[in-house]
Short mmCIF file of C-alpha atoms in Angstrom, two decimals:
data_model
loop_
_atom_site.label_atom_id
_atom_site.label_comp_id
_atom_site.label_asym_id
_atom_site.label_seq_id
_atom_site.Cartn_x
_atom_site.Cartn_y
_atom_site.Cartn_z
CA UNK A 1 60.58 -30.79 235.80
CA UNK A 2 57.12 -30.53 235.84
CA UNK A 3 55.53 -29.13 232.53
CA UNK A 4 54.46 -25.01 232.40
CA UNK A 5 50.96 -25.31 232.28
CA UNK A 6 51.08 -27.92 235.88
CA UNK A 7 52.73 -25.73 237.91
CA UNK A 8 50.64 -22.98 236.66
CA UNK A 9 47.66 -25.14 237.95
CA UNK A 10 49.38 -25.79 241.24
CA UNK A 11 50.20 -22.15 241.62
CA UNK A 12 46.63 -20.57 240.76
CA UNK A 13 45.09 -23.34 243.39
CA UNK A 14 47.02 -21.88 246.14
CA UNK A 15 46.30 -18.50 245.09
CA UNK A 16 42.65 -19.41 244.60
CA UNK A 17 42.56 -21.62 248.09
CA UNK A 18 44.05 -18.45 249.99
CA UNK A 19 41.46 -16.17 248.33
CA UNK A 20 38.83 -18.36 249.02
CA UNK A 21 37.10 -16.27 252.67
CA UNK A 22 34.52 -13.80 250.96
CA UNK A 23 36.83 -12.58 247.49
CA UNK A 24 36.53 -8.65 247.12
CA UNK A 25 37.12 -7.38 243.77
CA UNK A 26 40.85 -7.01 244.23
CA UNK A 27 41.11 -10.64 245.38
CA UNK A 28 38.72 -11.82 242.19
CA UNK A 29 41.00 -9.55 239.78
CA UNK A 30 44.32 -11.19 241.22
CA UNK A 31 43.47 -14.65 240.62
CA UNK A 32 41.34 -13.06 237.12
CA UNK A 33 44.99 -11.91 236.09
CA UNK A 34 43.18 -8.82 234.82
CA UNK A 35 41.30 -5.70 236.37
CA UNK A 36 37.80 -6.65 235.33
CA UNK A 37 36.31 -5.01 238.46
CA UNK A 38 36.65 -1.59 239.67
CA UNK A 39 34.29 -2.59 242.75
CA UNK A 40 31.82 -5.22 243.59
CA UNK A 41 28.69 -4.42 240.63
CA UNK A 42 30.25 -4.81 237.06
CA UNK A 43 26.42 -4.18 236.12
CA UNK A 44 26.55 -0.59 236.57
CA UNK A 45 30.19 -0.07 235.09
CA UNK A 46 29.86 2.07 231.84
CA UNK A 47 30.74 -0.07 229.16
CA UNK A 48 33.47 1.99 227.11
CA UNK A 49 35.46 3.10 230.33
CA UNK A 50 35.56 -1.43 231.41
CA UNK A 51 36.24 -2.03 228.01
CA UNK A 52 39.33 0.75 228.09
CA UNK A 53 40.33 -0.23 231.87
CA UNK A 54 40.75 -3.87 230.22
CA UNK A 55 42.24 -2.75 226.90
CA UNK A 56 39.79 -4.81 224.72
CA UNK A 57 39.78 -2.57 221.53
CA UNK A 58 35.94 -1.93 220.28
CA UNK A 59 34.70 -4.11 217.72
CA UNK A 60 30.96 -2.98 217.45
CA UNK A 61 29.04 0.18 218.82
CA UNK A 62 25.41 0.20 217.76
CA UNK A 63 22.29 2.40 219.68
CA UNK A 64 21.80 -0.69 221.65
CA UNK A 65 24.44 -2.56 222.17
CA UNK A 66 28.51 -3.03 222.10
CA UNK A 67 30.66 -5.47 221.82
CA UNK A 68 34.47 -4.87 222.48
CA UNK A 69 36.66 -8.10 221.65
CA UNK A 70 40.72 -8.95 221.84
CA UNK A 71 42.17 -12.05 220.06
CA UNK A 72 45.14 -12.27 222.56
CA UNK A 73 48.81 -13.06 222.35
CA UNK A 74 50.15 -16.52 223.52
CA UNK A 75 51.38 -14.93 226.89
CA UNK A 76 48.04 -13.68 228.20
CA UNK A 77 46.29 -15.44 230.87
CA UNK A 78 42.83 -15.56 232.39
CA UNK A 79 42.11 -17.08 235.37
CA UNK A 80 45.42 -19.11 234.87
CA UNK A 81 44.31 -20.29 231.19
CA UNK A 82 45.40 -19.29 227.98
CA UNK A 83 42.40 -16.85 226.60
CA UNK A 84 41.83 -17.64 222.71
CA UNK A 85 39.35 -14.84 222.52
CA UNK A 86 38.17 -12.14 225.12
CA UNK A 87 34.79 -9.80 224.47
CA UNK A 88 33.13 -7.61 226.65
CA UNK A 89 29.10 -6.87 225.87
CA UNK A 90 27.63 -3.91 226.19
CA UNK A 91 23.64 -3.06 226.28
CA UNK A 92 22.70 0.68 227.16
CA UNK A 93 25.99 1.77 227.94
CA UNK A 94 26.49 -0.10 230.60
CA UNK A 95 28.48 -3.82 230.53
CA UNK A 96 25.97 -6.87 230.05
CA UNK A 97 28.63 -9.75 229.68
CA UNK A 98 31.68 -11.16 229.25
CA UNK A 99 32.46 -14.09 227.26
CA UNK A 100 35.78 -15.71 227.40
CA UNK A 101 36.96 -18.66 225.11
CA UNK A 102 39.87 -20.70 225.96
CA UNK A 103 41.13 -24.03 223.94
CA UNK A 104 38.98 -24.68 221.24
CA UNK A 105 38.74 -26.36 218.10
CA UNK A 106 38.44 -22.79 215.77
CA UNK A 107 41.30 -20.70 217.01
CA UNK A 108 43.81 -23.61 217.68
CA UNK A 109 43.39 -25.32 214.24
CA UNK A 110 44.40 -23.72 210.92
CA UNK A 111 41.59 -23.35 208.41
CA UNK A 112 42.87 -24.85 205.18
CA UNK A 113 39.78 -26.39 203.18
CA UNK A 114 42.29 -27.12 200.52
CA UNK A 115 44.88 -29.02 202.98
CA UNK A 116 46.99 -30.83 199.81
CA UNK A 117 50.22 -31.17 200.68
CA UNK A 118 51.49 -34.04 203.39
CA UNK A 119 53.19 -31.36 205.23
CA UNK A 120 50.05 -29.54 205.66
CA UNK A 121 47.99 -32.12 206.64
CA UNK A 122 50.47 -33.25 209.00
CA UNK A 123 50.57 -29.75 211.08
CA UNK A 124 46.42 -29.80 210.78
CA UNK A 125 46.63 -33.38 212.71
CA UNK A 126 49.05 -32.21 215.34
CA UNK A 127 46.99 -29.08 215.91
CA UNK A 128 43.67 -31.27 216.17
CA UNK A 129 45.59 -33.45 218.77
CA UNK A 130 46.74 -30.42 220.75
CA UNK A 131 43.50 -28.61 221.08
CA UNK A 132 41.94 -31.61 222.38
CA UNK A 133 44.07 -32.06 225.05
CA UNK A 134 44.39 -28.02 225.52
CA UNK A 135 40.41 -28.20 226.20
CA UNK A 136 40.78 -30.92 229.09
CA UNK A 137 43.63 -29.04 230.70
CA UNK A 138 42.10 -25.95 230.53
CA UNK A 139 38.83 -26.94 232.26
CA UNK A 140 40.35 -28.39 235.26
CA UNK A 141 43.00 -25.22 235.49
CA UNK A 142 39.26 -23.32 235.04
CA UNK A 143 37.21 -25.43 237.36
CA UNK A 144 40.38 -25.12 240.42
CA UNK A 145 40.39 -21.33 240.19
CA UNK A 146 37.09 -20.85 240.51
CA UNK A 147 35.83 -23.71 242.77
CA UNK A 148 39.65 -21.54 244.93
CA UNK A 149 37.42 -18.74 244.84
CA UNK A 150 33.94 -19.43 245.51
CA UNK A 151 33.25 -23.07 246.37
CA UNK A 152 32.37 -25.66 244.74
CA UNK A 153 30.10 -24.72 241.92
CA UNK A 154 26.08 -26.04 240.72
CA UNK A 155 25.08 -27.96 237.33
CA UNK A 156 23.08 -25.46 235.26
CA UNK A 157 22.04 -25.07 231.63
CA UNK A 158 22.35 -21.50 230.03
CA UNK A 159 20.71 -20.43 226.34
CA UNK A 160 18.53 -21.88 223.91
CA UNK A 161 20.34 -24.17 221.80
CA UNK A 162 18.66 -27.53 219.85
CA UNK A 163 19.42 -29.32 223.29
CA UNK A 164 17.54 -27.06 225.36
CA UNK A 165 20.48 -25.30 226.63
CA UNK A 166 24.34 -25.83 227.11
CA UNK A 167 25.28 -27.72 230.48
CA UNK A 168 27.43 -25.60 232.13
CA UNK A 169 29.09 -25.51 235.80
CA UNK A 170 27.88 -22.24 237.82
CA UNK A 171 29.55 -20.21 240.78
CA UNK A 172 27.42 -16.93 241.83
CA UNK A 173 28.98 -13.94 243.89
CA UNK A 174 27.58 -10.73 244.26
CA UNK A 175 24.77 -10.73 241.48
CA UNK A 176 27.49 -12.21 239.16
CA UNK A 177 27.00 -16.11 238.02
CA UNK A 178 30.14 -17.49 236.55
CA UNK A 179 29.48 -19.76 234.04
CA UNK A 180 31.99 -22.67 232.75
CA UNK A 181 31.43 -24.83 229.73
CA UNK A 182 33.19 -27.53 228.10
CA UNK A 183 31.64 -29.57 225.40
CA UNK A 184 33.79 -32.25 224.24
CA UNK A 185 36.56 -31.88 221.39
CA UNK A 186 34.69 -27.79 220.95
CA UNK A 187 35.24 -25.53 223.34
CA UNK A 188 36.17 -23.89 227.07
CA UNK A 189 34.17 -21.05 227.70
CA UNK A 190 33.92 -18.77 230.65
CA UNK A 191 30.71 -16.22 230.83
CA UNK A 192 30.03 -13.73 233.40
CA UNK A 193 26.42 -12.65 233.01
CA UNK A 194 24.02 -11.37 235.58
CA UNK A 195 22.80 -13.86 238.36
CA UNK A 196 19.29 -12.91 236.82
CA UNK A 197 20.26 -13.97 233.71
CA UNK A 198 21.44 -17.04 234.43
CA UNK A 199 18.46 -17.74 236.61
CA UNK A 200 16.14 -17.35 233.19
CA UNK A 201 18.66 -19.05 231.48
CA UNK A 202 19.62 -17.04 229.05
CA UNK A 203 16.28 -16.34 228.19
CA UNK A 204 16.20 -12.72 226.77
CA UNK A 205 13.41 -10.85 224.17
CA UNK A 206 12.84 -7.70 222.59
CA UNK A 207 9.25 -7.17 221.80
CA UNK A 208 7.48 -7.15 218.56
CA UNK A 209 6.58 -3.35 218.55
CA UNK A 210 10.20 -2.39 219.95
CA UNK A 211 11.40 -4.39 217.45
CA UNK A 212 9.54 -2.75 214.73
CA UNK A 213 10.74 0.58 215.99
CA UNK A 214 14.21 -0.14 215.30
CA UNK A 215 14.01 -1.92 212.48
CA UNK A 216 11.96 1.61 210.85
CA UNK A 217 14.83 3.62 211.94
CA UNK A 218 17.57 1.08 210.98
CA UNK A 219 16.83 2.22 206.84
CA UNK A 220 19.45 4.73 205.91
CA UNK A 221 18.67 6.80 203.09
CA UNK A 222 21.42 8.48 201.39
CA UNK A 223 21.18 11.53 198.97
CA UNK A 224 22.84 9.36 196.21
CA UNK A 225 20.45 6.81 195.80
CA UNK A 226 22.43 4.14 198.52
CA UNK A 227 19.71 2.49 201.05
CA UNK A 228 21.81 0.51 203.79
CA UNK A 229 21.48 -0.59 206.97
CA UNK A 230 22.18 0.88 210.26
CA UNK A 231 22.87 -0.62 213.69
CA UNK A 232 24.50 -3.47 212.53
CA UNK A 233 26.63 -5.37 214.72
CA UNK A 234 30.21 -6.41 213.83
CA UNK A 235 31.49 -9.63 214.94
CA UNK A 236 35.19 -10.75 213.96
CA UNK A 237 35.62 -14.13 212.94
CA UNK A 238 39.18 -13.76 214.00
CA UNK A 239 41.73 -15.71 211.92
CA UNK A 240 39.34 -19.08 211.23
CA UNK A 241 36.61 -20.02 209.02
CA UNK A 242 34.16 -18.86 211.36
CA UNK A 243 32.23 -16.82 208.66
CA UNK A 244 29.09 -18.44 209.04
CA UNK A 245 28.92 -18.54 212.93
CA UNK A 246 30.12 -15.10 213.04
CA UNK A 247 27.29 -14.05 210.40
CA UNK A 248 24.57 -15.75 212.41
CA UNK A 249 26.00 -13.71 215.33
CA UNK A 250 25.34 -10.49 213.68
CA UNK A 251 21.95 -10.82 212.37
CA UNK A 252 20.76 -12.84 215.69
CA UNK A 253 21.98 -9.98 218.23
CA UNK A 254 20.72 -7.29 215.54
CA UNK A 255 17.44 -9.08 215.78
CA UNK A 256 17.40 -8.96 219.49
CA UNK A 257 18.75 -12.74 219.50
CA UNK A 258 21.26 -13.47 222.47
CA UNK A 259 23.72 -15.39 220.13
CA UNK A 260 27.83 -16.37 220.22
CA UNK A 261 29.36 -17.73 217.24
CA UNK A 262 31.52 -20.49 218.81
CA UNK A 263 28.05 -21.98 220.39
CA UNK A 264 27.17 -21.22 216.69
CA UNK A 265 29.57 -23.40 215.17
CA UNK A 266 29.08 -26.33 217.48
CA UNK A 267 25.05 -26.36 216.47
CA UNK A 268 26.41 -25.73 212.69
CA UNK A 269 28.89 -29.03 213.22
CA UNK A 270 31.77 -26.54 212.15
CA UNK A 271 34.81 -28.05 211.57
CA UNK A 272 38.34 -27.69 213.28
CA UNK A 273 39.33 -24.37 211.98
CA UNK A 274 36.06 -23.90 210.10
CA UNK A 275 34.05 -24.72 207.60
CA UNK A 276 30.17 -25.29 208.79
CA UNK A 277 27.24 -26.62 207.37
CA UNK A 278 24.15 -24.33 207.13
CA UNK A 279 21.51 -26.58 207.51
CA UNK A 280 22.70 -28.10 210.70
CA UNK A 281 23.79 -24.05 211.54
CA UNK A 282 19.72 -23.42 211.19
CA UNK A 283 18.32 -26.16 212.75
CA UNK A 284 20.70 -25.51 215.72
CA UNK A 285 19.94 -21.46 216.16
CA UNK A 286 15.93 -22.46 215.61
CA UNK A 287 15.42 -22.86 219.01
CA UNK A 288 17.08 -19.44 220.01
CA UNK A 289 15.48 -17.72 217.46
CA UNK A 290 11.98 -19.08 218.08
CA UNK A 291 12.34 -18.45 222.05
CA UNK A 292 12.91 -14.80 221.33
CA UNK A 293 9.70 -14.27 219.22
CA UNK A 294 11.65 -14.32 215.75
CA UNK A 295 10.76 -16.62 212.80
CA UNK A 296 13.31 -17.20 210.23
CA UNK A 297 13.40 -18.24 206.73
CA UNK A 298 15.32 -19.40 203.45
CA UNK A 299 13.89 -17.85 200.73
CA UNK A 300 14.71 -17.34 197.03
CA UNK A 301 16.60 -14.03 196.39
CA UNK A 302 16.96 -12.46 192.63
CA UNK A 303 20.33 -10.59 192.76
CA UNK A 304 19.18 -7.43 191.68
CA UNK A 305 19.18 -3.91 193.49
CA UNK A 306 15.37 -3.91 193.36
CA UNK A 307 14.72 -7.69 194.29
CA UNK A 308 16.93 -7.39 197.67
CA UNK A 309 15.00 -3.78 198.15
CA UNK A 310 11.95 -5.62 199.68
CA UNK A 311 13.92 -7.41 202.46
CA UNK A 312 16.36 -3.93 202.54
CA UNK A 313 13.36 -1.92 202.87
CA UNK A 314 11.58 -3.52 205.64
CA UNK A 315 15.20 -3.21 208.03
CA UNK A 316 16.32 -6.58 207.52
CA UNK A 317 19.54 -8.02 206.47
CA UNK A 318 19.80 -11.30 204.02
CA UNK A 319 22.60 -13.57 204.81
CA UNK A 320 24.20 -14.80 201.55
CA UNK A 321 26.50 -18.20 200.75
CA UNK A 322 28.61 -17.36 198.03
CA UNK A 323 32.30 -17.79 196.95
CA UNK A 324 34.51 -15.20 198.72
CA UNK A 325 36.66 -15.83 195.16
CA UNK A 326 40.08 -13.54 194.60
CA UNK A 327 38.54 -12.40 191.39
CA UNK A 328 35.51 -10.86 193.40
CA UNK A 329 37.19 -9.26 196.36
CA UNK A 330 40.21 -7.57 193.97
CA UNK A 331 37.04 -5.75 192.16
CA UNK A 332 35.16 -5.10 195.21
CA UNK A 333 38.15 -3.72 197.22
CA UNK A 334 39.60 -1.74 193.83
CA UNK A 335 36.86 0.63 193.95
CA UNK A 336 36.11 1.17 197.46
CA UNK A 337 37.65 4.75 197.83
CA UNK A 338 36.01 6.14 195.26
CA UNK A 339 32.82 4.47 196.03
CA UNK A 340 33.02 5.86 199.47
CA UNK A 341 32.77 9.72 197.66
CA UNK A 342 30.04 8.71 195.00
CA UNK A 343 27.51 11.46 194.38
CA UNK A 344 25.95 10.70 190.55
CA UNK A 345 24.41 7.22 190.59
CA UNK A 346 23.77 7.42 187.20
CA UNK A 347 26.90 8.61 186.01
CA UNK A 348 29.13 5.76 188.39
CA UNK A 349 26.79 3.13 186.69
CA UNK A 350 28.57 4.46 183.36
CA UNK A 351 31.87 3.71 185.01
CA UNK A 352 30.88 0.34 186.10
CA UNK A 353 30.67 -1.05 182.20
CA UNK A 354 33.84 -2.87 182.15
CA UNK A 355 33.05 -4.18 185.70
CA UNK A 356 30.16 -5.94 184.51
CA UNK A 357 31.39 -7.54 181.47
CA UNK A 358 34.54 -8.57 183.48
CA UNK A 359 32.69 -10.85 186.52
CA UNK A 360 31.93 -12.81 182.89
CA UNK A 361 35.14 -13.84 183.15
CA UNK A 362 35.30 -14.60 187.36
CA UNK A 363 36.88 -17.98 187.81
CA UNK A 364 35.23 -20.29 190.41
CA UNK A 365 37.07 -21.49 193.22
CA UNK A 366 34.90 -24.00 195.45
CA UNK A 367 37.35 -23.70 198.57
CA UNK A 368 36.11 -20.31 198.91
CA UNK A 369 32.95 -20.91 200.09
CA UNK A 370 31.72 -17.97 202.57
CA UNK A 371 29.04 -16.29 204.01
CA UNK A 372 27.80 -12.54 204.43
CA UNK A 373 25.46 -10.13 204.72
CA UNK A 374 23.57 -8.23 201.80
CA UNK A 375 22.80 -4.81 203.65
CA UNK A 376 22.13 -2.55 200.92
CA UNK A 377 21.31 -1.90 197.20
CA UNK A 378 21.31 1.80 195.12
CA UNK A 379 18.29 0.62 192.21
CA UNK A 380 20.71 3.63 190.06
CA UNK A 381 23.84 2.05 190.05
CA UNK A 382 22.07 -1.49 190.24
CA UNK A 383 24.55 -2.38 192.98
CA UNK A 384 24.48 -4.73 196.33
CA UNK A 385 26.04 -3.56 199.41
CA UNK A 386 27.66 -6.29 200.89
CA UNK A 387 29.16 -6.83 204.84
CA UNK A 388 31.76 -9.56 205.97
CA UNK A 389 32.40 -10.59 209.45
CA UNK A 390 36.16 -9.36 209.17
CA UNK A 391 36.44 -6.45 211.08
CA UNK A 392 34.82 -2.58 210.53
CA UNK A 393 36.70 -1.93 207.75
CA UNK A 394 34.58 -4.13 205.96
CA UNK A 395 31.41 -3.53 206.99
CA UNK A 396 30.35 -1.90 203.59
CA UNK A 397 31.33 -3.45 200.01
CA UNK A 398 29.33 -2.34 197.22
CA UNK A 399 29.66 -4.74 194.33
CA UNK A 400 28.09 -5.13 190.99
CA UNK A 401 24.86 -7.36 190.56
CA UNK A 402 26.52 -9.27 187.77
CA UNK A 403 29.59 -9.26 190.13
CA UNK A 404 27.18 -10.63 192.82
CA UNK A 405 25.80 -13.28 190.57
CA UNK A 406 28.79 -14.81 189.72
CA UNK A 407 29.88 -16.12 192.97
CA UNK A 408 26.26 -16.78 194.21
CA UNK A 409 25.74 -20.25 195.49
CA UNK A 410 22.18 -19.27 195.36
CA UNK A 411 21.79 -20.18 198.95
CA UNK A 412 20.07 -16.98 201.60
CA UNK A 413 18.57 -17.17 204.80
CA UNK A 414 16.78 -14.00 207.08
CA UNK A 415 15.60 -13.70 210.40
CA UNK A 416 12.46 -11.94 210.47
CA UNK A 417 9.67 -10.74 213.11
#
């Protein structure tokens, strides 16, 4: 008997072969396996009602942009593949993208930095093994259905990454370019951008004094003292150790940085599952970055309410490496309700006494290391506000400074005009 995923090849090459004389919408959503077109222009398709006709929940809504993004179920298929992760960009209200990842090394592998036991390690190796082969499988499925539907496709190179772009393999229809990637032992991707875009390749900037315009209105001043950012994008790192990637994500695309995080983590060497050096992580978005007019920097943060108001102040988030420790996240998380009602700065700073002599007492556990956002401060309460790339219910934490300080690893970067 021939194995699932072969006669699912065999069977979306036919399909793909008989669809292959001029594909209308309904033939490209048949062989799709989802209704991703309501005609032939997904450019003018408001972004919400695609996102809803798809059933991608909403993941990020800010005056700019969206982002809506499913981690799907092991019986959904795209284009005959297995999806790992589906997200549909929005810019204006209208859809600008769609970015689908198939095998790769983040979603397939567990992320156990601790990985003791034989067991463990044993399930890690098998899943390494798997996703390697998953990748090559799923690029020729990938390759078949669309080379079925529109011919056989043209070597391009799309975004700015330290290699001058990612190869990729490109079918156009319609003003659509369809582009496939597949670096080794990372990743299968499948992005549907403009043709335009992919002619620039990738190439996208906001301008300084735009820039500068949202960035003044991006400072939210509250009555009790908070100062947070607004407009800040939410990416899910999905169930890996994709925090930094994700992270990088955020503050790129609030930047007006084209950025995804699983590009992210290849540039940042991430590991399988996660786990991803900064440096390389830096070096690798540099070229991104510096292409859309933005300079950014590592510099020395004091973590104090009125040391993180100059960065704060000016619209700009700091990304901060620190240990995401259980100690730290049980206090955080203990008071968020009521912090979510605080009117009295001064009088919730009285409240916060035994908080501050307890993260004295915060144990230290190295496998923790994460990544985040500082995206606030009240100088009152002499708290942080803090963001993690786990969804929007955690898109504000306020935490303590000497809360803050006891899981630093000291470590901050910023993107900056």
């Amino acid at each position: 008997m021939m194995p699932p995923r072969l006669l699912a090849f065999l069977a979306f090459s036919v399909v793909c072969a008989m669809a292959r004389a001029e594909p209308d919408s309904g033939a490209l959503n048949a062989v799709i396996g989802a209704g991703l077109f309501s005609d032939g222009n997904l450019w003018d398709d408001d972004a919400d009602a695609a996102a809803s006709r798809l059933r991608w929940p909403e993941e990020s809504k800010t005056s700019t942009d969206s982002s809506y993004r499913e981690y799907p179920g092991e019986s959904d298929m795209f284009l005959g593949a297995r999806p790992r992760s589906k997200v549909l960009y929005g810019e204006g209200g209208l859809v600008s993208g769609i970015s689908v990842v198939f095998a790769n090394k983040g979603d397939a592998v567990m992320y156990a930095p601790s990985a003791k036991a034989a067991a463990l390690r044993r399930e890690r190796k098998d899943q390494i093994r798997d996703y390697k082969r998953d990748i090559q499988e799923d690029r020729k499925v990938l390759r078949a259905a669309l080379t079925g539907l529109f011919g056989e496709p043209s070597a391009d190179k799309f975004g700015q990454g330290r290699g001058g772009g990612e190869p990729v393999l490109r079918w156009d229809w319609q003003g659509h370019a369809f582009l496939l990637a597949g670096p080794r032992d990372e990743y299968v991707s499948l992005r549907i951008v403009s043709s335009a875009l992919a002619d620039s390749g990738g190439r996208s900037r906001v301008s300084d004094a735009e820039m500068r315009a949202r960035l003044a209105t991006r400072v939210e001043r509250r009555a009790n003292g908070d100062v947070v950012l607004a407009d800040l994008p939410m990416v899910s790192q999905g169930p890996k150790g994709y925090c930094a990637p994700a992270t990088w994500e955020r503050v790129m695309r609030y930047m007006g940085v084209p950025a995804d995080m699983y590009v992210l983590a290849m540039e940042g060497d991430t590991g399988a599952g996660g786990g991803t050096s900064m440096e390389r992580l830096s070096a690798g978005a540099k070229a991104a970055i510096v292409s859309a007019g933005r300079r950014f920097g590592s510099p020395a943060v004091k973590l104090k309410a009125s040391e993180v108001a100059g960065f704060i102040d000016r619209g700009l988030p700091v990304m901060w490496v620190m240990f995401s420790t259980g100690d730290y996240n049980r206090a955080a998380e203990s008071r968020m309700e009521a912090r979510m009602t605080m009117t009295d700065p001064a009088a919730w700073d009285d409240t916060l006494k035994d908080a501050r002599k307890a993260a004295r007492k915060f144990r230290l556990e190295k496998e923790t290391g994460h990544v985040c956002l500082i995206t606030g401060y009240n100088k009152a309460s002499r708290e942080l506000c803090v963001s993690d790339s786990w969804g929007p219910e955690f898109k504000e934490r306020w935490v303590t400074e000497e809360e803050a300080q006891a899981v630093s690893q000291n470590s901050f970067y910023t993107i900056e005009l």
